[in-house]
């Protein structure tokens, strides 16, 4: 086992539910937790650290800790939307290194699909954010916010709808092998650009699915990992950042990955070309395009050409991505896709992805999560994970 990692991912579990009409959110958290523990070969009695975000009901970490009857010495409820769960992995590494816990459980769960949720839910007035009175009068909705970023990227760099469509095409090539994926049909570029416009230039097939479900991962100390066998995955680097409107001085064509990518690569002592597989948050196709550029896998403005060459398709391209189908085709539980990105990266490094999409000799994987919206305020987090015999 590689000895220079401060912590390891020992367990990972993706809830198979896509519409949870017979389960509560707490049940989804609990079932995901137990699934990850079983995968790690641990029990809930081993857990002494718990990490969750705003998807946890009630009093968040406290409520779920009681629901699971956990005996904790450390807890963290950092909230940065869909990037929260990558940040939790990084914070778990720090807590373990500081001796605050040895076995950290991280969970995600929700049921927006069963509850009929939309992308614009009402917020209690007392909890309204400070930007509310400046932005809400203009009626922003999530697809339109991403459409602004796509339109600007097209204007600045000549990116086309056909190039964006290749990202969905790649995701669909992978999703066809995932029996749990919501969208399993392989689609063509023409089908993507001929699907209805949701917010110009975003088409329906440029958008992620809305699903219920959840997932969990277990982060453990090197001492615990040593007793669990070689399925543990080393956590090589972690970086996080917040990008916001900066008082109006804001560029729609880049994401927080311009900060977290270089930091993570420097911490890991590697470069982008060393990465064998990438899990990249894919709320919309433009999210992937900008992130691929910002992480350094191609030059800024060249993302369209990069993805249009089929580089994201496993077995074909230079950067196989989201081999479970991602948020574009597989699932996007409670509109927070960071957790599932970590889980698929763990599968790849263990050699447990579907044989038709498994990356040969996968030794290094990058995971990137995005929270908020790339055209306003967003949280970004990047992880670099390593197969323990790499």
Short mmCIF file of C-alpha atoms in Angstrom, two decimals:
data_model
loop_
_atom_site.label_atom_id
_atom_site.label_comp_id
_atom_site.label_asym_id
_atom_site.label_seq_id
_atom_site.Cartn_x
_atom_site.Cartn_y
_atom_site.Cartn_z
CA UNK A 1 0.00 0.00 0.00
CA UNK A 2 1.30 3.48 -0.88
CA UNK A 3 2.51 4.98 2.41
CA UNK A 4 2.53 8.70 1.60
CA UNK A 5 -1.25 9.17 1.62
CA UNK A 6 -2.77 10.80 4.68
CA UNK A 7 -6.08 8.99 4.16
CA UNK A 8 -7.87 6.54 1.88
CA UNK A 9 -11.34 5.99 0.50
CA UNK A 10 -12.24 2.53 1.78
CA UNK A 11 -15.92 2.33 0.86
CA UNK A 12 -18.23 3.76 -1.80
CA UNK A 13 -21.89 3.18 -2.55
CA UNK A 14 -24.32 4.69 -5.05
CA UNK A 15 -27.99 4.28 -4.15
CA UNK A 16 -29.77 2.52 -7.05
CA UNK A 17 -33.02 4.47 -6.54
CA UNK A 18 -33.91 7.08 -9.14
CA UNK A 19 -37.44 7.81 -7.89
CA UNK A 20 -37.89 7.27 -4.17
CA UNK A 21 -41.65 7.22 -3.78
CA UNK A 22 -41.45 4.83 -0.79
CA UNK A 23 -38.43 6.22 1.08
CA UNK A 24 -37.71 9.31 3.18
CA UNK A 25 -34.59 11.40 2.75
CA UNK A 26 -33.29 10.08 6.07
CA UNK A 27 -33.77 6.51 4.85
CA UNK A 28 -31.80 7.27 1.70
CA UNK A 29 -28.96 8.69 3.81
CA UNK A 30 -29.02 5.63 6.06
CA UNK A 31 -29.14 3.07 3.24
CA UNK A 32 -26.32 4.85 1.42
CA UNK A 33 -24.25 4.91 4.61
CA UNK A 34 -24.78 1.22 5.29
CA UNK A 35 -23.96 0.38 1.68
CA UNK A 36 -20.64 2.23 1.84
CA UNK A 37 -19.76 0.67 5.18
CA UNK A 38 -20.49 -2.80 3.85
CA UNK A 39 -18.33 -2.06 0.81
CA UNK A 40 -15.48 -1.05 3.13
CA UNK A 41 -15.91 -4.04 5.44
CA UNK A 42 -16.79 -1.79 8.39
CA UNK A 43 -19.84 -1.19 10.59
CA UNK A 44 -21.46 1.98 11.83
CA UNK A 45 -19.85 1.33 15.21
CA UNK A 46 -16.49 2.04 13.55
CA UNK A 47 -17.57 5.54 12.42
CA UNK A 48 -16.28 8.42 14.54
CA UNK A 49 -16.53 11.24 11.98
CA UNK A 50 -19.57 12.32 9.97
CA UNK A 51 -19.78 14.80 7.09
CA UNK A 52 -22.90 16.09 5.35
CA UNK A 53 -24.26 19.16 3.53
CA UNK A 54 -27.57 20.96 3.08
CA UNK A 55 -29.30 17.88 1.71
CA UNK A 56 -29.32 16.33 5.20
CA UNK A 57 -32.75 16.95 6.79
CA UNK A 58 -33.47 18.58 10.14
CA UNK A 59 -30.35 19.72 11.96
CA UNK A 60 -28.12 18.18 9.34
CA UNK A 61 -25.26 16.20 10.82
CA UNK A 62 -26.83 16.04 14.26
CA UNK A 63 -30.13 14.68 12.98
CA UNK A 64 -28.56 12.02 10.79
CA UNK A 65 -26.03 11.08 13.49
CA UNK A 66 -28.93 10.41 15.84
CA UNK A 67 -30.93 8.59 13.14
CA UNK A 68 -27.95 6.26 12.57
CA UNK A 69 -27.00 6.20 16.28
CA UNK A 70 -23.42 7.23 15.53
CA UNK A 71 -20.87 7.87 18.28
CA UNK A 72 -18.87 10.79 16.90
CA UNK A 73 -15.75 12.70 17.84
CA UNK A 74 -15.86 14.97 14.77
CA UNK A 75 -18.50 16.38 12.42
CA UNK A 76 -18.54 18.81 9.49
CA UNK A 77 -21.49 20.26 7.55
CA UNK A 78 -19.67 22.43 5.00
CA UNK A 79 -22.14 23.61 2.33
CA UNK A 80 -21.01 24.52 -1.17
CA UNK A 81 -23.79 22.86 -3.15
CA UNK A 82 -22.76 20.04 -5.45
CA UNK A 83 -19.06 20.46 -4.66
CA UNK A 84 -19.66 19.91 -0.93
CA UNK A 85 -18.90 16.19 -1.00
CA UNK A 86 -15.48 16.59 -2.58
CA UNK A 87 -14.67 19.25 0.00
CA UNK A 88 -15.85 16.82 2.68
CA UNK A 89 -13.31 14.28 1.43
CA UNK A 90 -10.58 16.88 1.74
CA UNK A 91 -11.75 17.96 5.17
CA UNK A 92 -11.91 14.33 6.28
CA UNK A 93 -8.27 13.90 5.25
CA UNK A 94 -7.37 16.94 7.36
CA UNK A 95 -9.39 15.73 10.35
CA UNK A 96 -7.81 12.27 10.17
CA UNK A 97 -4.32 13.77 9.89
CA UNK A 98 -5.03 15.86 13.00
CA UNK A 99 -6.24 12.83 14.95
CA UNK A 100 -9.84 14.02 15.23
CA UNK A 101 -11.29 10.82 13.74
CA UNK A 102 -10.22 7.59 12.05
CA UNK A 103 -13.28 6.54 10.05
CA UNK A 104 -15.23 9.34 8.36
CA UNK A 105 -18.64 8.78 6.77
CA UNK A 106 -19.84 11.20 4.06
CA UNK A 107 -23.42 10.95 2.79
CA UNK A 108 -25.69 12.56 0.20
CA UNK A 109 -29.40 11.89 -0.33
CA UNK A 110 -32.57 13.50 -1.63
CA UNK A 111 -35.84 12.97 -3.45
CA UNK A 112 -36.56 16.03 -5.61
CA UNK A 113 -38.04 13.89 -8.37
CA UNK A 114 -40.56 12.14 -6.11
CA UNK A 115 -41.46 15.46 -4.50
CA UNK A 116 -42.01 17.15 -7.87
CA UNK A 117 -39.37 19.77 -7.15
CA UNK A 118 -38.42 22.38 -9.72
CA UNK A 119 -35.16 24.25 -10.17
CA UNK A 120 -36.64 27.38 -8.56
CA UNK A 121 -37.90 26.47 -5.11
CA UNK A 122 -39.23 29.10 -2.71
CA UNK A 123 -36.93 30.00 0.17
CA UNK A 124 -38.22 31.24 3.55
CA UNK A 125 -37.80 35.03 3.64
CA UNK A 126 -35.61 34.91 6.74
CA UNK A 127 -33.17 32.65 4.86
CA UNK A 128 -33.01 34.63 1.63
CA UNK A 129 -29.41 35.30 0.51
CA UNK A 130 -28.10 38.86 0.22
CA UNK A 131 -28.17 38.79 -3.59
CA UNK A 132 -31.88 37.92 -3.67
CA UNK A 133 -33.26 41.45 -3.97
CA UNK A 134 -30.83 42.27 -6.79
CA UNK A 135 -31.35 39.16 -8.91
CA UNK A 136 -34.79 37.69 -8.25
CA UNK A 137 -36.72 40.58 -9.88
CA UNK A 138 -35.19 39.51 -13.20
CA UNK A 139 -36.50 35.95 -12.82
CA UNK A 140 -33.32 33.90 -13.25
CA UNK A 141 -33.71 30.13 -13.62
CA UNK A 142 -30.88 27.61 -13.57
CA UNK A 143 -30.81 26.70 -17.30
CA UNK A 144 -30.78 30.38 -18.26
CA UNK A 145 -27.83 31.05 -15.96
CA UNK A 146 -25.80 28.34 -17.67
CA UNK A 147 -27.01 29.48 -21.07
CA UNK A 148 -25.43 32.89 -20.42
CA UNK A 149 -22.08 31.21 -19.83
CA UNK A 150 -22.46 29.08 -22.97
CA UNK A 151 -23.42 32.10 -25.08
CA UNK A 152 -20.43 34.08 -23.86
CA UNK A 153 -18.04 31.18 -24.47
CA UNK A 154 -19.40 30.90 -28.00
CA UNK A 155 -18.91 34.63 -28.55
CA UNK A 156 -15.35 34.67 -27.18
CA UNK A 157 -14.02 31.45 -28.67
CA UNK A 158 -16.30 30.35 -31.49
CA UNK A 159 -17.58 27.32 -29.60
CA UNK A 160 -20.57 25.70 -31.30
CA UNK A 161 -23.68 23.81 -30.20
CA UNK A 162 -22.38 20.81 -32.14
CA UNK A 163 -19.21 20.79 -30.04
CA UNK A 164 -21.19 20.97 -26.80
CA UNK A 165 -23.35 18.11 -28.04
CA UNK A 166 -20.30 15.82 -28.16
CA UNK A 167 -20.23 15.89 -24.34
CA UNK A 168 -23.73 14.44 -24.18
CA UNK A 169 -22.81 11.93 -26.89
CA UNK A 170 -19.85 10.72 -24.82
CA UNK A 171 -21.98 10.43 -21.67
CA UNK A 172 -24.60 8.43 -23.55
CA UNK A 173 -22.00 6.01 -24.92
CA UNK A 174 -21.11 5.22 -21.30
CA UNK A 175 -24.65 5.21 -19.88
CA UNK A 176 -25.78 2.45 -22.26
CA UNK A 177 -23.83 0.01 -20.08
CA UNK A 178 -25.30 1.22 -16.74
CA UNK A 179 -28.50 -0.62 -15.86
CA UNK A 180 -29.44 2.08 -13.35
CA UNK A 181 -28.97 5.04 -15.72
CA UNK A 182 -32.08 7.13 -16.37
CA UNK A 183 -31.13 7.70 -20.02
CA UNK A 184 -29.50 4.64 -21.61
CA UNK A 185 -30.01 5.35 -25.32
CA UNK A 186 -26.94 6.40 -27.26
CA UNK A 187 -27.59 9.77 -28.89
CA UNK A 188 -26.02 11.55 -31.84
CA UNK A 189 -24.87 15.14 -32.19
CA UNK A 190 -27.87 15.77 -34.43
CA UNK A 191 -30.29 14.47 -31.81
CA UNK A 192 -28.81 16.77 -29.19
CA UNK A 193 -28.97 19.94 -31.29
CA UNK A 194 -32.43 19.05 -32.60
CA UNK A 195 -33.84 18.60 -29.09
CA UNK A 196 -35.95 21.55 -27.85
CA UNK A 197 -34.22 24.75 -26.81
CA UNK A 198 -34.55 25.29 -23.05
CA UNK A 199 -32.59 28.54 -22.85
CA UNK A 200 -30.65 29.60 -25.94
CA UNK A 201 -28.20 27.99 -26.71
CA UNK A 202 -28.91 25.20 -24.19
CA UNK A 203 -30.97 22.31 -25.59
CA UNK A 204 -32.89 19.82 -23.50
CA UNK A 205 -30.24 17.16 -24.08
CA UNK A 206 -27.55 19.61 -22.90
CA UNK A 207 -29.16 19.42 -19.43
CA UNK A 208 -28.67 16.87 -16.69
CA UNK A 209 -31.42 14.60 -15.42
CA UNK A 210 -33.29 15.22 -12.15
CA UNK A 211 -33.26 12.17 -9.90
CA UNK A 212 -33.71 10.93 -6.36
CA UNK A 213 -31.23 8.70 -4.59
CA UNK A 214 -27.89 9.37 -3.00
CA UNK A 215 -24.54 7.90 -2.14
CA UNK A 216 -21.84 7.67 0.46
CA UNK A 217 -18.10 7.23 0.82
CA UNK A 218 -15.93 6.16 3.75
CA UNK A 219 -12.58 7.90 4.35
CA UNK A 220 -10.19 6.15 6.72
CA UNK A 221 -6.77 6.62 8.26
CA UNK A 222 -3.74 4.75 6.85
CA UNK A 223 -3.79 2.48 9.91
CA UNK A 224 -7.39 1.44 9.27
CA UNK A 225 -6.76 1.11 5.53
CA UNK A 226 -3.87 -1.25 6.17
CA UNK A 227 -6.29 -3.78 7.67
CA UNK A 228 -8.90 -3.45 4.90
CA UNK A 229 -6.98 -4.71 1.90
CA UNK A 230 -5.96 -3.31 -1.46
CA UNK A 231 -9.38 -1.97 -2.56
CA UNK A 232 -8.70 1.24 -0.63
CA UNK A 233 -8.03 4.24 -2.88
CA UNK A 234 -5.42 6.81 -1.91
CA UNK A 235 -6.34 10.48 -1.66
CA UNK A 236 -3.39 12.22 -3.28
CA UNK A 237 -4.54 15.87 -3.38
CA UNK A 238 -7.46 18.17 -2.61
CA UNK A 239 -8.18 21.81 -3.40
CA UNK A 240 -11.23 24.03 -2.97
CA UNK A 241 -12.28 27.54 -3.96
CA UNK A 242 -15.22 29.90 -4.22
CA UNK A 243 -15.74 32.04 -7.31
CA UNK A 244 -18.38 34.80 -7.18
CA UNK A 245 -19.42 37.96 -8.98
CA UNK A 246 -16.56 40.01 -7.49
CA UNK A 247 -18.58 43.21 -7.33
CA UNK A 248 -19.39 42.97 -11.03
CA UNK A 249 -15.91 42.21 -12.39
CA UNK A 250 -16.77 38.75 -13.59
CA UNK A 251 -15.85 36.53 -16.54
CA UNK A 252 -18.48 33.97 -17.59
CA UNK A 253 -16.01 31.84 -19.55
CA UNK A 254 -14.12 30.23 -16.66
CA UNK A 255 -14.94 28.36 -13.45
CA UNK A 256 -13.37 27.93 -10.03
CA UNK A 257 -11.39 25.04 -11.50
CA UNK A 258 -8.79 27.59 -12.66
CA UNK A 259 -7.84 27.81 -8.97
CA UNK A 260 -8.44 24.28 -7.72
CA UNK A 261 -6.96 22.42 -10.69
CA UNK A 262 -3.43 23.86 -10.54
CA UNK A 263 -3.40 23.61 -6.73
CA UNK A 264 -4.39 19.95 -6.79
CA UNK A 265 -1.89 19.07 -9.50
CA UNK A 266 0.89 20.87 -7.61
CA UNK A 267 0.02 19.09 -4.36
CA UNK A 268 -0.01 15.72 -6.14
CA UNK A 269 3.20 16.46 -8.01
CA UNK A 270 1.70 15.55 -11.37
CA UNK A 271 0.41 17.24 -14.54
CA UNK A 272 -2.91 16.90 -16.41
CA UNK A 273 -1.50 14.42 -18.94
CA UNK A 274 -0.81 11.99 -16.07
CA UNK A 275 -4.55 11.56 -15.41
CA UNK A 276 -6.06 8.29 -16.65
CA UNK A 277 -9.72 9.07 -15.90
CA UNK A 278 -11.76 12.17 -14.97
CA UNK A 279 -15.08 12.53 -13.17
CA UNK A 280 -16.29 16.03 -14.02
CA UNK A 281 -19.46 17.67 -12.75
CA UNK A 282 -21.90 17.79 -15.65
CA UNK A 283 -24.99 19.77 -14.70
CA UNK A 284 -24.93 21.04 -18.29
CA UNK A 285 -22.63 20.38 -21.21
CA UNK A 286 -21.11 23.86 -20.87
CA UNK A 287 -20.10 23.02 -17.30
CA UNK A 288 -17.93 20.21 -18.60
CA UNK A 289 -16.46 22.23 -21.46
CA UNK A 290 -15.31 25.10 -19.27
CA UNK A 291 -14.05 22.77 -16.54
CA UNK A 292 -11.96 20.68 -18.95
CA UNK A 293 -10.27 23.88 -20.12
CA UNK A 294 -9.81 25.30 -16.62
CA UNK A 295 -8.25 22.09 -15.29
CA UNK A 296 -5.61 22.33 -18.02
CA UNK A 297 -6.59 19.38 -20.21
CA UNK A 298 -6.58 21.75 -23.19
CA UNK A 299 -5.97 25.44 -23.83
CA UNK A 300 -8.63 28.00 -22.92
CA UNK A 301 -11.07 28.33 -25.79
CA UNK A 302 -10.01 25.00 -27.32
CA UNK A 303 -12.44 22.88 -25.31
CA UNK A 304 -14.91 22.64 -28.18
CA UNK A 305 -12.35 21.08 -30.51
CA UNK A 306 -11.06 18.84 -27.70
CA UNK A 307 -14.43 17.25 -26.90
CA UNK A 308 -15.51 17.08 -30.57
CA UNK A 309 -12.59 14.75 -31.28
CA UNK A 310 -14.24 12.14 -29.05
CA UNK A 311 -11.65 12.62 -26.31
CA UNK A 312 -14.17 12.04 -23.52
CA UNK A 313 -15.23 8.55 -24.70
CA UNK A 314 -13.67 5.63 -22.85
CA UNK A 315 -11.54 3.43 -25.09
CA UNK A 316 -11.43 6.14 -27.74
CA UNK A 317 -10.25 9.46 -26.31
CA UNK A 318 -7.44 10.94 -24.27
CA UNK A 319 -9.61 11.80 -21.27
CA UNK A 320 -12.38 9.25 -20.58
CA UNK A 321 -14.94 10.92 -18.34
CA UNK A 322 -18.07 10.05 -16.34
CA UNK A 323 -18.12 6.42 -17.35
CA UNK A 324 -21.34 5.78 -15.40
CA UNK A 325 -23.16 8.25 -17.70
CA UNK A 326 -22.80 11.13 -15.25
CA UNK A 327 -25.46 13.67 -14.46
CA UNK A 328 -26.26 14.03 -18.15
CA UNK A 329 -27.51 10.44 -18.41
CA UNK A 330 -27.18 8.41 -15.21
CA UNK A 331 -28.35 10.39 -12.20
CA UNK A 332 -28.05 13.72 -10.40
CA UNK A 333 -29.36 12.96 -6.92
CA UNK A 334 -31.06 15.90 -5.21
CA UNK A 335 -29.49 18.18 -7.88
CA UNK A 336 -26.05 17.63 -6.31
CA UNK A 337 -23.76 15.53 -8.45
CA UNK A 338 -20.43 15.67 -6.62
CA UNK A 339 -20.86 12.47 -4.63
CA UNK A 340 -21.50 10.26 -7.65
CA UNK A 341 -18.39 11.67 -9.31
CA UNK A 342 -16.24 10.42 -6.42
CA UNK A 343 -17.93 7.01 -6.47
CA UNK A 344 -17.29 6.37 -10.18
CA UNK A 345 -13.66 7.43 -9.82
CA UNK A 346 -13.27 4.89 -7.01
CA UNK A 347 -14.79 2.21 -9.25
CA UNK A 348 -12.34 3.04 -12.03
CA UNK A 349 -9.30 2.90 -9.75
CA UNK A 350 -10.43 -0.42 -8.30
CA UNK A 351 -11.03 -1.81 -11.78
CA UNK A 352 -14.72 -2.23 -10.90
CA UNK A 353 -16.33 -0.04 -13.57
CA UNK A 354 -18.37 -1.75 -16.28
CA UNK A 355 -15.97 -3.77 -18.48
CA UNK A 356 -17.04 -1.85 -21.58
CA UNK A 357 -15.97 1.48 -20.07
CA UNK A 358 -13.22 0.44 -17.66
CA UNK A 359 -10.03 2.40 -18.34
CA UNK A 360 -7.05 0.07 -18.82
CA UNK A 361 -4.52 0.21 -15.98
CA UNK A 362 -6.28 3.15 -14.36
CA UNK A 363 -3.85 4.49 -11.77
CA UNK A 364 -4.72 8.18 -11.35
CA UNK A 365 -8.17 9.76 -11.41
CA UNK A 366 -9.28 13.36 -11.11
CA UNK A 367 -12.64 14.33 -9.63
CA UNK A 368 -14.06 17.83 -9.97
CA UNK A 369 -17.23 19.14 -8.33
CA UNK A 370 -19.20 22.32 -8.97
CA UNK A 371 -21.76 23.93 -6.68
CA UNK A 372 -24.02 26.91 -7.34
CA UNK A 373 -24.01 28.21 -10.91
CA UNK A 374 -21.04 28.95 -13.16
CA UNK A 375 -22.56 32.28 -14.21
CA UNK A 376 -23.00 33.65 -10.67
CA UNK A 377 -21.45 32.22 -7.48
CA UNK A 378 -19.98 28.77 -7.29
CA UNK A 379 -18.00 26.42 -5.13
CA UNK A 380 -15.33 24.33 -6.81
CA UNK A 381 -13.37 21.36 -5.53
CA UNK A 382 -10.81 19.07 -7.13
CA UNK A 383 -9.58 15.70 -5.86
CA UNK A 384 -6.82 13.54 -7.23
CA UNK A 385 -7.13 9.89 -6.29
CA UNK A 386 -4.64 7.07 -6.77
CA UNK A 387 -4.88 3.30 -7.01
CA UNK A 388 -3.04 2.05 -3.94
CA UNK A 389 -0.51 0.01 -5.95
CA UNK A 390 0.02 2.66 -8.63
#
